[in-house]
PDB file of C-alpha atoms and ligand atoms in Angstrom:
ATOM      1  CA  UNK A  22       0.000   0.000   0.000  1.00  0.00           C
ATOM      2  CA  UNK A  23       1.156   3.792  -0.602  1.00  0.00           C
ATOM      3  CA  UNK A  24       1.444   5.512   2.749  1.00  0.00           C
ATOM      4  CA  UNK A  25      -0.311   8.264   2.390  1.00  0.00           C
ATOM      5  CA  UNK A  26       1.543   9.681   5.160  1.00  0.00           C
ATOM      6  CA  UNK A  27       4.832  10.442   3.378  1.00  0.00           C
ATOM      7  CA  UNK A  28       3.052  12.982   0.820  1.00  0.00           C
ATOM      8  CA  UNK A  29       4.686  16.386   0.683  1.00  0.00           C
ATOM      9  CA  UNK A  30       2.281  19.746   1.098  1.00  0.00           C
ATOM     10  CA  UNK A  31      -0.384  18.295   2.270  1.00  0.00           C
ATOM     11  CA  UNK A  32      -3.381  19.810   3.036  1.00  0.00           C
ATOM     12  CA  UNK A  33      -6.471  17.759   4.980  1.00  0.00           C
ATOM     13  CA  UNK A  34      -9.307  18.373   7.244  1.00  0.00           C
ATOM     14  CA  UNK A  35     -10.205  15.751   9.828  1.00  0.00           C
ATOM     15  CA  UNK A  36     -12.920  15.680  11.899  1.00  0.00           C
ATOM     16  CA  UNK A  37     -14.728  12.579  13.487  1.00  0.00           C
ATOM     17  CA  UNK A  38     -16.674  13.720  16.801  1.00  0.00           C
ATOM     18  CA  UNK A  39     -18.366  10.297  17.744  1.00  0.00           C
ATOM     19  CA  UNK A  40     -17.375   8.576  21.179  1.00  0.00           C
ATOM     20  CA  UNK A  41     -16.543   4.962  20.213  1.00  0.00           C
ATOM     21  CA  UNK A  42     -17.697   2.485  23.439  1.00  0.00           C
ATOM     22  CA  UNK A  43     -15.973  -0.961  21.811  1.00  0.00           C
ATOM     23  CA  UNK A  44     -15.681  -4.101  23.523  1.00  0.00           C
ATOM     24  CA  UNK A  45     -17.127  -7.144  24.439  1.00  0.00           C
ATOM     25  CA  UNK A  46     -20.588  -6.935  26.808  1.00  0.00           C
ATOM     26  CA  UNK A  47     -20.529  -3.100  26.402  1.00  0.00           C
ATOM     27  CA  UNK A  48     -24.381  -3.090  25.418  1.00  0.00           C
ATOM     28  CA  UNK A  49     -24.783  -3.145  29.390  1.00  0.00           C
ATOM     29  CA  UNK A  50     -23.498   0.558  29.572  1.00  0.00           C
ATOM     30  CA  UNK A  51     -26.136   1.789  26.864  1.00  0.00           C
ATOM     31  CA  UNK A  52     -28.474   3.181  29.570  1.00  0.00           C
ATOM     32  CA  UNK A  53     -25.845   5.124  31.135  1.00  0.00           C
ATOM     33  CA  UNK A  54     -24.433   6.697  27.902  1.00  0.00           C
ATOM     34  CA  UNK A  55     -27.923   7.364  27.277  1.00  0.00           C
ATOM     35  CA  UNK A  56     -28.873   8.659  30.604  1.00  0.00           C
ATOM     36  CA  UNK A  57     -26.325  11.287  29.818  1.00  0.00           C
ATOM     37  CA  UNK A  58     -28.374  12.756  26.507  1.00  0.00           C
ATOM     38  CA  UNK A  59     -31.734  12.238  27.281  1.00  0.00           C
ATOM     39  CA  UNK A  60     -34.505  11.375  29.341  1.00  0.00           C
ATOM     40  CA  UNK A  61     -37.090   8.397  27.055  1.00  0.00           C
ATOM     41  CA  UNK A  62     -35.482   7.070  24.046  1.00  0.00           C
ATOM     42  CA  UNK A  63     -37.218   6.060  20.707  1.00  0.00           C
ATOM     43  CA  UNK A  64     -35.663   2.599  19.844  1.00  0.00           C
ATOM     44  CA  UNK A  65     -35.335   1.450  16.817  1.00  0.00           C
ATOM     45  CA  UNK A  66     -35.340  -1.876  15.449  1.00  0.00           C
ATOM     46  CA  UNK A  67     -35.656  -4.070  12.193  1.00  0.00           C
ATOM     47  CA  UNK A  68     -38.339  -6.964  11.945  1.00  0.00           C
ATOM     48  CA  UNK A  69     -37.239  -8.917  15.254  1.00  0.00           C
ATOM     49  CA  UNK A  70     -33.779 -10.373  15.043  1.00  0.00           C
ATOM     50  CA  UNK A  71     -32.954  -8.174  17.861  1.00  0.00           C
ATOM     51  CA  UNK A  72     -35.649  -9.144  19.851  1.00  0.00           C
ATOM     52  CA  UNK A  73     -35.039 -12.984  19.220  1.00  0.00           C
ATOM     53  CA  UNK A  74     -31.470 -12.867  19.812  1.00  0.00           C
ATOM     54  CA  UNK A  75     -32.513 -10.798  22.982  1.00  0.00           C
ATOM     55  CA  UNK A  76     -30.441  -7.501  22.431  1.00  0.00           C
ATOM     56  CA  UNK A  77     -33.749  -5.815  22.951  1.00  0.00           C
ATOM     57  CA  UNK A  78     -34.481  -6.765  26.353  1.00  0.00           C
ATOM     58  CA  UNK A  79     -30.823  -6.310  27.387  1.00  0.00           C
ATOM     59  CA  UNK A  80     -30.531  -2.966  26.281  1.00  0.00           C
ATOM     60  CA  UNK A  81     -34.007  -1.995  27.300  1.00  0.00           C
ATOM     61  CA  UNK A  82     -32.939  -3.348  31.100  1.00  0.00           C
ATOM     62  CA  UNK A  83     -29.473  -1.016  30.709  1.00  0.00           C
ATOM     63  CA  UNK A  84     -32.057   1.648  29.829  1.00  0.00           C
ATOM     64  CA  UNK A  85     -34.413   1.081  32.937  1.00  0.00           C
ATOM     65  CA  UNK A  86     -31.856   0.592  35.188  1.00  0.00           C
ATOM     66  CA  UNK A  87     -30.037   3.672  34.426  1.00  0.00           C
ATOM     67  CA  UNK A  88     -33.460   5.729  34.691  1.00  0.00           C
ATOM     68  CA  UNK A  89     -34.222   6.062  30.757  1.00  0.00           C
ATOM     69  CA  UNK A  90     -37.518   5.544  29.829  1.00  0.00           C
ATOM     70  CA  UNK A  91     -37.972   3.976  26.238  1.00  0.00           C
ATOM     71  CA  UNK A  92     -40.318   3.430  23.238  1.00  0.00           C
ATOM     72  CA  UNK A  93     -39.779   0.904  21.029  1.00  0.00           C
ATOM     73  CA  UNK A  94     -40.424   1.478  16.983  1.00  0.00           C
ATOM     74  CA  UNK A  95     -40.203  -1.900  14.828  1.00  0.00           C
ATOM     75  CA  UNK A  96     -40.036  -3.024  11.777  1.00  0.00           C
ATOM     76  CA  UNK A  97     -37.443  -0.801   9.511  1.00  0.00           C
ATOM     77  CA  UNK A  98     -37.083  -2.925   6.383  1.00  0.00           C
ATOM     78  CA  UNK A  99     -33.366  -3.166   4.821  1.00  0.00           C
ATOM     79  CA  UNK A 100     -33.746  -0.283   2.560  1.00  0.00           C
ATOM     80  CA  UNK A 101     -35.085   2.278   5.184  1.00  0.00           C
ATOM     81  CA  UNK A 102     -37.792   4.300   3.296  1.00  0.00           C
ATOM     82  CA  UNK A 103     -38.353   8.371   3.810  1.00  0.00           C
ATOM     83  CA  UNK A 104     -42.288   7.016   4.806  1.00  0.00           C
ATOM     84  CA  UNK A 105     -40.484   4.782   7.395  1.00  0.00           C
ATOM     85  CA  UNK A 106     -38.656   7.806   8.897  1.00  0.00           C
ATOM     86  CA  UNK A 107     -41.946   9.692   8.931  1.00  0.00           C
ATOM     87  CA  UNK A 108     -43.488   7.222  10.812  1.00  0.00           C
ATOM     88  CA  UNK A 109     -40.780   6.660  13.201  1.00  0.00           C
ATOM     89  CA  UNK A 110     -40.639  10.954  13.835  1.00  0.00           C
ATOM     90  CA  UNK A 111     -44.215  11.247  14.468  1.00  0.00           C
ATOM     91  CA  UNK A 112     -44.085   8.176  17.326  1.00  0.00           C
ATOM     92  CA  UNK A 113     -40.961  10.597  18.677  1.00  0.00           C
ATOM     93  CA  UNK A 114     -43.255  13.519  18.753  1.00  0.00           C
ATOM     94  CA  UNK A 115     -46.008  11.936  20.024  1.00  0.00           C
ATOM     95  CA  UNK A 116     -44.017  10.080  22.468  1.00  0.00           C
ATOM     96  CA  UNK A 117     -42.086  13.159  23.565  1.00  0.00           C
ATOM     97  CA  UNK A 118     -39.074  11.051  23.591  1.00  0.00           C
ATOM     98  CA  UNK A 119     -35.831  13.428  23.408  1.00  0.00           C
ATOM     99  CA  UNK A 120     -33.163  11.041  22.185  1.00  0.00           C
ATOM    100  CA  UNK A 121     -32.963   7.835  19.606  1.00  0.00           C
ATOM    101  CA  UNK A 122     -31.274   4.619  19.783  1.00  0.00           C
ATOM    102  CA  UNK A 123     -30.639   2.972  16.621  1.00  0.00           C
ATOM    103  CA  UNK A 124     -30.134  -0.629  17.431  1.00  0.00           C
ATOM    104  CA  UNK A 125     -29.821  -3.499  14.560  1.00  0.00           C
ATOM    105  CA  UNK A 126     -27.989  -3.024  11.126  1.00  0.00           C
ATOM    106  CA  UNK A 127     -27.165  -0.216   9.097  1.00  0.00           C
ATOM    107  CA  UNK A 128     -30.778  -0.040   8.383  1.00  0.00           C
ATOM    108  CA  UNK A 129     -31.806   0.363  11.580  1.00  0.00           C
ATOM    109  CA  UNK A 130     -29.016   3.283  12.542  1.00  0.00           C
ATOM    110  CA  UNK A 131     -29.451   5.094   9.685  1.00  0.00           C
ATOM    111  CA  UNK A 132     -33.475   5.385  10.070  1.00  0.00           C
ATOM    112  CA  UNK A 133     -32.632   6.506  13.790  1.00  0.00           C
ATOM    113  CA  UNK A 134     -30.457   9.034  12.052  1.00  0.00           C
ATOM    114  CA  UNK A 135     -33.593  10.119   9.972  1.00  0.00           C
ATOM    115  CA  UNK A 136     -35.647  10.088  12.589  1.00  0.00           C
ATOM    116  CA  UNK A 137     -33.304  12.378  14.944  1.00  0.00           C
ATOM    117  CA  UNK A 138     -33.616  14.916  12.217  1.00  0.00           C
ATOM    118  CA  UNK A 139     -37.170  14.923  11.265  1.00  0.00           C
ATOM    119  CA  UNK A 140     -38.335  14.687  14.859  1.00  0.00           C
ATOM    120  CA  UNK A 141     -37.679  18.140  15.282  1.00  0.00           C
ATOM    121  CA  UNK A 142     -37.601  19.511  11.638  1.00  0.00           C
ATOM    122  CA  UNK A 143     -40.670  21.470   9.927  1.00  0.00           C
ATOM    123  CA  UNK A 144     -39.779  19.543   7.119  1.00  0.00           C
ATOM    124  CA  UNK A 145     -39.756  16.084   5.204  1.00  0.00           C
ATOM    125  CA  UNK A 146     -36.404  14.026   5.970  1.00  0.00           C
ATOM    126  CA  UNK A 147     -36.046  13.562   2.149  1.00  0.00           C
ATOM    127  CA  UNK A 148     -35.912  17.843   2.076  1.00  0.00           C
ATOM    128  CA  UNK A 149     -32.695  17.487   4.518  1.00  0.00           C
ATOM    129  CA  UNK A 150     -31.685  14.712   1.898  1.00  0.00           C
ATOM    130  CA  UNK A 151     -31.537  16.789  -0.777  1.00  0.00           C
ATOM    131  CA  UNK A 152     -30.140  20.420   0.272  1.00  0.00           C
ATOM    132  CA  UNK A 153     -32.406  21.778   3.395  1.00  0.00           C
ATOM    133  CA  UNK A 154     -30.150  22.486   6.212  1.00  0.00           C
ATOM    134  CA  UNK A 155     -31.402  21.107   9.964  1.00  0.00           C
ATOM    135  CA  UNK A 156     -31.449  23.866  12.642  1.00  0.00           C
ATOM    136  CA  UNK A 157     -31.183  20.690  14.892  1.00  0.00           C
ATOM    137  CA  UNK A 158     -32.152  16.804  15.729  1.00  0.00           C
ATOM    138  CA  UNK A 159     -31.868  14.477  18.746  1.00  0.00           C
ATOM    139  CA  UNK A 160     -29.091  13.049  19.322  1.00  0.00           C
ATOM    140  CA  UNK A 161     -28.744   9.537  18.612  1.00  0.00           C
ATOM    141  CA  UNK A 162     -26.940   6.577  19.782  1.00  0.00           C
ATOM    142  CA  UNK A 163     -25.669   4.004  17.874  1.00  0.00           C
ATOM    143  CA  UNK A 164     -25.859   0.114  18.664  1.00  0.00           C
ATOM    144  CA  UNK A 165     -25.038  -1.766  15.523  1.00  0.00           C
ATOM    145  CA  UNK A 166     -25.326  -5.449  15.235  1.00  0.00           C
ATOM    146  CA  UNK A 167     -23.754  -6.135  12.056  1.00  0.00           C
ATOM    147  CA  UNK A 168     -20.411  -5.696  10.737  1.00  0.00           C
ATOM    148  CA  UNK A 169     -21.645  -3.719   7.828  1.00  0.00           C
ATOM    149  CA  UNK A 170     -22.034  -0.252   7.151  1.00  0.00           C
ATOM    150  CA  UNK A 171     -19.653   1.711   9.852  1.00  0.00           C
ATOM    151  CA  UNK A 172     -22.295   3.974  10.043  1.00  0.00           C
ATOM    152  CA  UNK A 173     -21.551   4.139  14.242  1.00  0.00           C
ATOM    153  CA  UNK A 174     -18.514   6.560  12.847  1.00  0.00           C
ATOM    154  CA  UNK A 175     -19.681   8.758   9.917  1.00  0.00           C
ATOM    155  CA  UNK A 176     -22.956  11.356   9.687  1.00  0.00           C
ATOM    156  CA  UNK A 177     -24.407   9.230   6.489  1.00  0.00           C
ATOM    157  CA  UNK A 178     -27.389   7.193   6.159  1.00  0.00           C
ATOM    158  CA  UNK A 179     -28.689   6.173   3.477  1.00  0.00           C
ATOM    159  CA  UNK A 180     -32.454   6.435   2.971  1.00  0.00           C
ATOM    160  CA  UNK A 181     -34.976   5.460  -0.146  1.00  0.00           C
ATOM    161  CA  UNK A 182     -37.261   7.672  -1.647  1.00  0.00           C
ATOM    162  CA  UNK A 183     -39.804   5.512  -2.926  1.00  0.00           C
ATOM    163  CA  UNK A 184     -41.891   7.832  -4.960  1.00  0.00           C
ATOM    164  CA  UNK A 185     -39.339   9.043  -6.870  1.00  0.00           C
ATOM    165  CA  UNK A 186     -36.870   5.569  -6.943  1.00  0.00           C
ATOM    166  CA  UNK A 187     -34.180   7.469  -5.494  1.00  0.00           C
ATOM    167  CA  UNK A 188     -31.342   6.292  -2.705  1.00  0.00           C
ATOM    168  CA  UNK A 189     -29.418   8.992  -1.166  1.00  0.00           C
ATOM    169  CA  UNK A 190     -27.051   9.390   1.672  1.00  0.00           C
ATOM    170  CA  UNK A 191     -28.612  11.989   4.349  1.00  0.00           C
ATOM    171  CA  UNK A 192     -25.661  13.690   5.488  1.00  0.00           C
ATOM    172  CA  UNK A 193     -25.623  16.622   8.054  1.00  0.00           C
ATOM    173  CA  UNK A 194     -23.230  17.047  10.066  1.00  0.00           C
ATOM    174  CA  UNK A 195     -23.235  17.514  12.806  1.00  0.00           C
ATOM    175  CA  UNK A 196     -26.867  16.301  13.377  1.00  0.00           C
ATOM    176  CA  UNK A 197     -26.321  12.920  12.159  1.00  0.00           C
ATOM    177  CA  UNK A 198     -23.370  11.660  13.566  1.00  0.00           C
ATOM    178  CA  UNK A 199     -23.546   9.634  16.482  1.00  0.00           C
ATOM    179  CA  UNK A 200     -23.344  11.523  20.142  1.00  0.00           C
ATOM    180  CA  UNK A 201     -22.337   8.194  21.096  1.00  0.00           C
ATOM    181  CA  UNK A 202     -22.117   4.448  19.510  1.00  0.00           C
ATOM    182  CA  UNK A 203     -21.639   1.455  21.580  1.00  0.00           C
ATOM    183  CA  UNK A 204     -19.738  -1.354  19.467  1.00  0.00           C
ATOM    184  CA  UNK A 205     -19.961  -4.618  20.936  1.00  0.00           C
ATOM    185  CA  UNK A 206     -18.915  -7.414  18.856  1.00  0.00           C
ATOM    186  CA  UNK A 207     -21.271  -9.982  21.220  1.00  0.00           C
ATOM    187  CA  UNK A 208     -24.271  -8.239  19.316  1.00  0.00           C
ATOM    188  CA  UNK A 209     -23.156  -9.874  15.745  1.00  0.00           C
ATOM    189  CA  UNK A 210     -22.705 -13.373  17.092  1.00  0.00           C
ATOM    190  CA  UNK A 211     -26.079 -14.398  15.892  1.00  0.00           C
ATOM    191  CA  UNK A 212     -25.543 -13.052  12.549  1.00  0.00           C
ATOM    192  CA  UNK A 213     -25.928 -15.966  10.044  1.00  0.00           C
ATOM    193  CA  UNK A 214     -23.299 -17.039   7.347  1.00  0.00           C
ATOM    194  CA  UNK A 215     -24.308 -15.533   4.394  1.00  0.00           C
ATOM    195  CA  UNK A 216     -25.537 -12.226   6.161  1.00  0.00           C
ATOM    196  CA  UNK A 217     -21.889 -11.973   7.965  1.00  0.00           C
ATOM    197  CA  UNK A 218     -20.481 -12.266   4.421  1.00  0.00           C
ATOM    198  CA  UNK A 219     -21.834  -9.843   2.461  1.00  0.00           C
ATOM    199  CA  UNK A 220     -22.035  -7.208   4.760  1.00  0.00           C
ATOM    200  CA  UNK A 221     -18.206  -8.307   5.332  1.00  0.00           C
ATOM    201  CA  UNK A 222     -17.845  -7.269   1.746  1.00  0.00           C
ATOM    202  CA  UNK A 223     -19.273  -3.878   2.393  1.00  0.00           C
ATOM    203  CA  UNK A 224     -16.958  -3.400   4.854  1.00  0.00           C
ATOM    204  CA  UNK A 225     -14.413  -3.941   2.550  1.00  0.00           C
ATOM    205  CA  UNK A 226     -15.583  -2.097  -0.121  1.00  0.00           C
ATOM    206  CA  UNK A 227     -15.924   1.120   2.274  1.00  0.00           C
ATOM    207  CA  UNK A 228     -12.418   0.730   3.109  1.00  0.00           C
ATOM    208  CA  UNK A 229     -10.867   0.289  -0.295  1.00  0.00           C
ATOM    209  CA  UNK A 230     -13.157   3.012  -1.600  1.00  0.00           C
ATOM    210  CA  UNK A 231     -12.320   5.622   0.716  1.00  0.00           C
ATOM    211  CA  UNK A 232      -8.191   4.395   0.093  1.00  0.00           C
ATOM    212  CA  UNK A 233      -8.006   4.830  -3.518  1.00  0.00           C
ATOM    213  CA  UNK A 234     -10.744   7.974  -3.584  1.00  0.00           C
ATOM    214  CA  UNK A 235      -9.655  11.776  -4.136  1.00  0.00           C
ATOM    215  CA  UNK A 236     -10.605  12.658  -0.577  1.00  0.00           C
ATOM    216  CA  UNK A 237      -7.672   9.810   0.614  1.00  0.00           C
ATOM    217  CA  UNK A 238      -5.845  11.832   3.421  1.00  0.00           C
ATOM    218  CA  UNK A 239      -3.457   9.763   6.055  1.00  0.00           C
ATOM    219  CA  UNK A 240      -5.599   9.047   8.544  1.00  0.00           C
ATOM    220  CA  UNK A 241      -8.130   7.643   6.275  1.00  0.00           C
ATOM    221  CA  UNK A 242      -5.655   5.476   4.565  1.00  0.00           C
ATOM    222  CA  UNK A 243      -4.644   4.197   8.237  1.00  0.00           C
ATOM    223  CA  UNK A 244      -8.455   3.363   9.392  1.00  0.00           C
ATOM    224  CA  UNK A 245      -9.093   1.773   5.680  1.00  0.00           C
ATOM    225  CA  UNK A 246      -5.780  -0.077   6.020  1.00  0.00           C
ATOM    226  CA  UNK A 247      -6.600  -1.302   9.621  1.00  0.00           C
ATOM    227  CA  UNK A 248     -10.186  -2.426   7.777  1.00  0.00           C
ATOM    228  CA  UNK A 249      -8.831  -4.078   4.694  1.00  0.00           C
ATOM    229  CA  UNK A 250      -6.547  -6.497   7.142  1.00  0.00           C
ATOM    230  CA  UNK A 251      -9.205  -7.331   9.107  1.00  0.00           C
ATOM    231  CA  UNK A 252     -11.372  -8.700   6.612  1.00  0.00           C
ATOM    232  CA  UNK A 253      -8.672 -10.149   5.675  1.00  0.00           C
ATOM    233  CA  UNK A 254      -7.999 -11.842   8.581  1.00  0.00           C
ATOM    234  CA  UNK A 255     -11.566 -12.868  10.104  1.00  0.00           C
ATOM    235  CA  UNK A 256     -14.014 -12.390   7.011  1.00  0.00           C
ATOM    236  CA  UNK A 257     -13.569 -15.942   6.105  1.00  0.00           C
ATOM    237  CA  UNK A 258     -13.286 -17.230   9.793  1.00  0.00           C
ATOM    238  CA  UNK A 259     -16.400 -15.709  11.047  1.00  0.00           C
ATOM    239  CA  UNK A 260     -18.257 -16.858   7.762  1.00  0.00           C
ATOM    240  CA  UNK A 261     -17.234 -20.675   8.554  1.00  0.00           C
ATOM    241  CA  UNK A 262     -17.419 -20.787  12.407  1.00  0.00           C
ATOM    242  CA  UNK A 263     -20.087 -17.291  13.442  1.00  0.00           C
ATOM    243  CA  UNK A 264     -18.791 -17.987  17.117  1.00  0.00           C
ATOM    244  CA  UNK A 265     -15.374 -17.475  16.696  1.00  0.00           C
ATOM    245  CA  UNK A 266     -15.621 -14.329  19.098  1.00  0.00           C
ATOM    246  CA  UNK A 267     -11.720 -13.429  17.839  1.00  0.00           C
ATOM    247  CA  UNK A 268     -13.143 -13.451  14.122  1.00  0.00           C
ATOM    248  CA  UNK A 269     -16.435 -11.268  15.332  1.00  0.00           C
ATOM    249  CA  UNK A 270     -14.697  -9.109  17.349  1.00  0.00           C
ATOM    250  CA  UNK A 271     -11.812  -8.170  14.207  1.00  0.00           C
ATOM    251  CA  UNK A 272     -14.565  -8.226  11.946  1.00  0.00           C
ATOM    252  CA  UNK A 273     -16.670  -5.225  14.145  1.00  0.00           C
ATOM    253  CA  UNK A 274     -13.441  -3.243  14.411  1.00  0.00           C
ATOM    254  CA  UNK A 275     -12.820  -3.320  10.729  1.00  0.00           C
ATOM    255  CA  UNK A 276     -16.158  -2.310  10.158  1.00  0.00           C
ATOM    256  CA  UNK A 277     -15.721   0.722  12.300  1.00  0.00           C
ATOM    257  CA  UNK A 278     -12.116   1.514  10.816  1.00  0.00           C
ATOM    258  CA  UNK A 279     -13.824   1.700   7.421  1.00  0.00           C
ATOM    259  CA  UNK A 280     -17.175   3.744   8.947  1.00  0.00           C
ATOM    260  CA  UNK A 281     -14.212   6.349   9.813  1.00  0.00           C
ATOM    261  CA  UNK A 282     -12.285   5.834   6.511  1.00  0.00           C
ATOM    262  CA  UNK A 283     -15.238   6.877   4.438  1.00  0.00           C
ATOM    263  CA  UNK A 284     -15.786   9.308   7.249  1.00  0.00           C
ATOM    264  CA  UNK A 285     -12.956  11.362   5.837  1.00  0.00           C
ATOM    265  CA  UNK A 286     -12.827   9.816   2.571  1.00  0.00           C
ATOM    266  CA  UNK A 287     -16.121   9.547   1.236  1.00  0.00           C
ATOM    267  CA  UNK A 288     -17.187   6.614  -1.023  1.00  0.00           C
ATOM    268  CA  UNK A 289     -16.539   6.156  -4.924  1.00  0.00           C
ATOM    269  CA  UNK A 290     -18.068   5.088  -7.988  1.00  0.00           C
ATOM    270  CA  UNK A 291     -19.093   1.407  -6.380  1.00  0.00           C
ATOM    271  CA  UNK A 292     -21.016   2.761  -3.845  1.00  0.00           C
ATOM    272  CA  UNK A 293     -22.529   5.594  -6.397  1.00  0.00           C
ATOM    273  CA  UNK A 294     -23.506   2.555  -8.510  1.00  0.00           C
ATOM    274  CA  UNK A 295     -24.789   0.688  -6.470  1.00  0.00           C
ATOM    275  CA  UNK A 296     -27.403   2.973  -5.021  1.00  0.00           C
ATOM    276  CA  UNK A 297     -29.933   2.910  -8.191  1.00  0.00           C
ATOM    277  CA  UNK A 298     -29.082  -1.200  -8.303  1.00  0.00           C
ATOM    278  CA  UNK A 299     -31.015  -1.869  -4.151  1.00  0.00           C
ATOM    279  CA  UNK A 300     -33.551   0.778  -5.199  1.00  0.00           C
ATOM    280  CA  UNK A 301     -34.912  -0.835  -8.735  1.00  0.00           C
ATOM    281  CA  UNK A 302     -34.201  -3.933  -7.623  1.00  0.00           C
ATOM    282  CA  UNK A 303     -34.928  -6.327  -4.498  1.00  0.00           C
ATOM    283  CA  UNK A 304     -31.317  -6.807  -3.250  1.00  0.00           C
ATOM    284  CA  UNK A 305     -29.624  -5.518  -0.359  1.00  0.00           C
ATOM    285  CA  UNK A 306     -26.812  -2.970  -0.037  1.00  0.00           C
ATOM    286  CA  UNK A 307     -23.726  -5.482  -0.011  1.00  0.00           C
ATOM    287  CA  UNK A 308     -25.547  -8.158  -2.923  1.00  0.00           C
ATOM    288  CA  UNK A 309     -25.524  -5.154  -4.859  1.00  0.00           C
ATOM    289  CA  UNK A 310     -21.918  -4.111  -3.938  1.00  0.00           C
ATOM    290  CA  UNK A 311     -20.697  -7.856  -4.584  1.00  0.00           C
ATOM    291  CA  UNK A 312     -22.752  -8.236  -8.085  1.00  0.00           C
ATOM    292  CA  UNK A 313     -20.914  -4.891  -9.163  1.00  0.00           C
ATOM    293  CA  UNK A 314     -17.163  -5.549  -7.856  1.00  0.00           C
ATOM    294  CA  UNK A 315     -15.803  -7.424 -10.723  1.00  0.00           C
ATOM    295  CA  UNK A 316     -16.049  -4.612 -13.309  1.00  0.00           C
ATOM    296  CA  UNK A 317     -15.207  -1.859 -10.998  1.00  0.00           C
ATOM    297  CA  UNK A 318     -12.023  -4.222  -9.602  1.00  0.00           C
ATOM    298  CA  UNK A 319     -10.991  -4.741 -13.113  1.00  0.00           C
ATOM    299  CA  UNK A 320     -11.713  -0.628 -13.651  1.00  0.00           C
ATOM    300  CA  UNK A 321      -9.359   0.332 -10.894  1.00  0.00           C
ATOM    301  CA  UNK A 322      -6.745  -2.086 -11.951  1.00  0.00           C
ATOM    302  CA  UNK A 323      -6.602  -0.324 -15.191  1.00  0.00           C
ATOM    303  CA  UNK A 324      -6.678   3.386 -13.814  1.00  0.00           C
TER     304      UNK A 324
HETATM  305 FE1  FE2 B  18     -21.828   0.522   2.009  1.00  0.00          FE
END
């Protein structure tokens, strides 16, 4: 690999404001980083792996126990919609909750994110999407249970816009970042084979992208080095044996390193193709990313 490091004149902003909690069991100390932001907590969830693998109930009990009241909102699909995030909002209004906890995959996170802003907005989420500038949001806290998107370290997340078959990245800082994300690699245990791989592949993918694109700056090409060994490493082990905890727990650092690679270094053409590909189509994120790699490998090889 170049290191980007050794460049002459450089010339770089870094910024990356989000408290990282990583570590084994760390779920338990959700109530108490949340106790410090707010008072009742929307949480949101997928369609039930959380509750069946019985994340929910643990992190509602951190949330009791540390004096947070909370309200749970289920069922974000894969592809979080701009509807979705409406719905979720108006349960946080009507709730009066003044924080969100996005706990489950990227999906998940990134409604929370939505939700945060559109909570308190006078406008529709996809209007922040698309230009519209927040005046504020709750603050959220992250609780990811895949090794997928990073989104615990970066202000994205990516939302659909039915209507219009559109899939952007929401991006506000400093309203959608994280005030705090809680990475515990215990949470992705459960994760079956095939879902561990591909979203191990998006991992990757965020990591090379942000290491090759324009934006590359040397602490980007650091966290998207740290992420490219690590898949490396524990992408194949934690495919074959999903309780190798050593695997897990490499694979949930990687996939922060490379949530703060593209942090800094922003995505590339992969990632801008891919978008349209889980909008028209019924695939996720990552099946798109892997159906797409070959030409774009074979693209960058040549460049
Ligand atoms: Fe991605």
């Amino acid at each position: 690999m170049d290191d980007h490091s050794l460049g002459v004149l450089m010339k770089f902003d870094h910024y990356m404001p989000v408290p990282i909690h990583f570590g084994w069991g760390r779920l338990s100390e959700l109530g108490e980083v949340a106790a410090s932001l707010g008072r009742r907590a929307l949480v949101v969830i997928g369609r039930g792996s959380v509750r069946r693998s019985g994340a929910l109930d643990r992190a509602l009990d951190s949330l009791k126990g540390a004096g947070v009241e909370a309200v749970v909102f289920e069922g974000v699909p894969p592809n979080p919609t701009s509807m979705v995030v409406y719905e979720g909002a108006r349960l946080a209004r009507s709730e009066r909750c003044d924080l969100v906890v996005g706990l489950g995959g990227g999906s998940s996170v990134d409604c929370a994110k939505g939700v945060a802003v559109a909570a308190v907005g006078d406008r529709p989420v996809w209007d922040y999407v698309t230009g519209e500038l927040p005046k504020k949001a709750l603050p959220v806290v992250a609780v990811p249970t895949t090794a997928g998107t990073g989104t615990e370290a970066n202000p994205y997340a990516v939302l659909t816009n039915p209507d219009i078959k559109e899939k952007r990245a929401l991006n506000r800082p400093p309203f959608t970042y994280p005030r705090a994300s809680i990475v515990d690699p215990e949470l992705t245990l459960s994760l079956p084979p095939r879902q561990t791989a591909i979203t191990g592949m998006d991992v990757l993918f965020h990591a090379l992208e942000a290491f090759v694109g324009n934006r590359s700056q040397p602490v980007v090409a650091a966290m998207a080095e740290q992420a490219i060994r690590g898949v490396a490493r524990f992408l194949r082990r934690a495919v074959r044996d999903g309780a190798d905890r050593e695997a897990r727990e490499g694979m949930s650092w990687a996939c922060t390193a490379a949530g703060m690679a593209i942090n800094g270094g922003g995505t590339t053409a992969l990632h801008g193709m891919e978008h349209p590909v889980s909008t028209h189509l019924d695939v996720s994120h990552a099946e798109g990313l892997c159906a797409l790699s070959g030409p774009y490998l074979r693209y960058l090889v040549d460049v």
